[in-house]
Amino acid sequence: MAPRHKNPSPTEADSGSEVELNLNFQYTPSASIPQAMESIDRWKSKRSEIQKSIEKDFIDRLSALRNEMKARFEDESQKISDHNKEQLQRLVAALKKRLECEEKISERIDSLRDDCAHVAMLVDAVYAGRKEAASQSARTSNSNQLKN
């Protein structure tokens, strides 16, 4: 395929014929240019104010979110701390109750030990008394047999 050629514009095709080029390079500022500059400056300042407002809103929302997160964190930390305190208090109460039970058991064991020692002393006394009675009975029966 052959490359397409651009059709020349009338100024390029006819450089000196029917079309006259009016090239006036003298610049004359019109009254609308300062107004346009003022309008541009107003829009720039308005845009700057809007950007500042957006930035302020962003910072405000960010700080509000940060404060909300901080408050929620403190609240959760307080709840966890309270829960841990409650568990610790229950543990301390359970340990106190256990110590009281162990002391009662120890006192009961001591009481039973004393009772056992007393029963053992009574059994020994009964045994010694029976032994004495048996030996005395044996002596009397030996002396009766010797007399007969």
PDB file of N, CA, C and O in Angstrom, residues 102-118:
ATOM      1  N   GLU A 102      -7.920 -26.641 103.843  1.00  0.00           N
ATOM      2  CA  GLU A 102      -6.719 -27.393 104.224  1.00  0.00           C
ATOM      3  C   GLU A 102      -6.443 -27.259 105.714  1.00  0.00           C
ATOM      4  O   GLU A 102      -6.034 -28.233 106.368  1.00  0.00           O
ATOM      5  N   GLU A 103      -6.671 -26.065 106.279  1.00  0.00           N
ATOM      6  CA  GLU A 103      -6.475 -25.882 107.718  1.00  0.00           C
ATOM      7  C   GLU A 103      -7.487 -26.710 108.509  1.00  0.00           C
ATOM      8  O   GLU A 103      -7.131 -27.337 109.517  1.00  0.00           O
ATOM      9  N   LYS A 104      -8.755 -26.737 108.063  1.00  0.00           N
ATOM     10  CA  LYS A 104      -9.767 -27.553 108.745  1.00  0.00           C
ATOM     11  C   LYS A 104      -9.408 -29.029 108.669  1.00  0.00           C
ATOM     12  O   LYS A 104      -9.544 -29.764 109.662  1.00  0.00           O
ATOM     13  N   ILE A 105      -8.933 -29.464 107.491  1.00  0.00           N
ATOM     14  CA  ILE A 105      -8.516 -30.866 107.340  1.00  0.00           C
ATOM     15  C   ILE A 105      -7.350 -31.164 108.259  1.00  0.00           C
ATOM     16  O   ILE A 105      -7.310 -32.210 108.930  1.00  0.00           O
ATOM     17  N   SER A 106      -6.390 -30.249 108.324  1.00  0.00           N
ATOM     18  CA  SER A 106      -5.228 -30.435 109.196  1.00  0.00           C
ATOM     19  C   SER A 106      -5.658 -30.503 110.667  1.00  0.00           C
ATOM     20  O   SER A 106      -5.165 -31.352 111.423  1.00  0.00           O
ATOM     21  N   GLU A 107      -6.578 -29.613 111.060  1.00  0.00           N
ATOM     22  CA  GLU A 107      -7.074 -29.647 112.442  1.00  0.00           C
ATOM     23  C   GLU A 107      -7.801 -30.965 112.716  1.00  0.00           C
ATOM     24  O   GLU A 107      -7.646 -31.559 113.786  1.00  0.00           O
ATOM     25  N   ARG A 108      -8.596 -31.434 111.752  1.00  0.00           N
ATOM     26  CA  ARG A 108      -9.324 -32.693 111.918  1.00  0.00           C
ATOM     27  C   ARG A 108      -8.365 -33.860 112.050  1.00  0.00           C
ATOM     28  O   ARG A 108      -8.551 -34.757 112.884  1.00  0.00           O
ATOM     29  N   ILE A 109      -7.295 -33.843 111.209  1.00  0.00           N
ATOM     30  CA  ILE A 109      -6.283 -34.908 111.281  1.00  0.00           C
ATOM     31  C   ILE A 109      -5.581 -34.877 112.638  1.00  0.00           C
ATOM     32  O   ILE A 109      -5.355 -35.930 113.263  1.00  0.00           O
ATOM     33  N   ASP A 110      -5.235 -33.666 113.104  1.00  0.00           N
ATOM     34  CA  ASP A 110      -4.603 -33.554 114.437  1.00  0.00           C
ATOM     35  C   ASP A 110      -5.529 -34.075 115.526  1.00  0.00           C
ATOM     36  O   ASP A 110      -5.092 -34.786 116.453  1.00  0.00           O
ATOM     37  N   SER A 111      -6.801 -33.737 115.437  1.00  0.00           N
ATOM     38  CA  SER A 111      -7.783 -34.210 116.419  1.00  0.00           C
ATOM     39  C   SER A 111      -7.891 -35.736 116.372  1.00  0.00           C
ATOM     40  O   SER A 111      -7.912 -36.398 117.425  1.00  0.00           O
ATOM     41  N   LEU A 112      -7.951 -36.304 115.158  1.00  0.00           N
ATOM     42  CA  LEU A 112      -8.021 -37.763 115.018  1.00  0.00           C
ATOM     43  C   LEU A 112      -6.746 -38.430 115.538  1.00  0.00           C
ATOM     44  O   LEU A 112      -6.801 -39.503 116.154  1.00  0.00           O
ATOM     45  N   ARG A 113      -5.602 -37.776 115.312  1.00  0.00           N
ATOM     46  CA  ARG A 113      -4.332 -38.326 115.811  1.00  0.00           C
ATOM     47  C   ARG A 113      -4.348 -38.356 117.335  1.00  0.00           C
ATOM     48  O   ARG A 113      -3.942 -39.350 117.950  1.00  0.00           O
ATOM     49  N   ASP A 114      -4.836 -37.269 117.940  1.00  0.00           N
ATOM     50  CA  ASP A 114      -4.933 -37.230 119.410  1.00  0.00           C
ATOM     51  C   ASP A 114      -5.895 -38.309 119.915  1.00  0.00           C
ATOM     52  O   ASP A 114      -5.612 -39.001 120.912  1.00  0.00           O
ATOM     53  N   ASP A 115      -7.037 -38.448 119.207  1.00  0.00           N
ATOM     54  CA  ASP A 115      -8.012 -39.485 119.609  1.00  0.00           C
ATOM     55  C   ASP A 115      -7.411 -40.876 119.461  1.00  0.00           C
ATOM     56  O   ASP A 115      -7.599 -41.746 120.329  1.00  0.00           O
ATOM     57  N   CYS A 116      -6.678 -41.106 118.379  1.00  0.00           N
ATOM     58  CA  CYS A 116      -6.022 -42.410 118.176  1.00  0.00           C
ATOM     59  C   CYS A 116      -4.988 -42.680 119.260  1.00  0.00           C
ATOM     60  O   CYS A 116      -4.870 -43.813 119.761  1.00  0.00           O
ATOM     61  N   ALA A 117      -4.243 -41.658 119.612  1.00  0.00           N
ATOM     62  CA  ALA A 117      -3.238 -41.826 120.680  1.00  0.00           C
ATOM     63  C   ALA A 117      -3.936 -42.149 122.003  1.00  0.00           C
ATOM     64  O   ALA A 117      -3.465 -43.006 122.777  1.00  0.00           O
ATOM     65  N   HIS A 118      -5.069 -41.487 122.255  1.00  0.00           N
ATOM     66  CA  HIS A 118      -5.817 -41.753 123.483  1.00  0.00           C
ATOM     67  C   HIS A 118      -6.370 -43.181 123.472  1.00  0.00           C
ATOM     68  O   HIS A 118      -6.283 -43.910 124.475  1.00  0.00           O
TER      69      HIS A 118
END
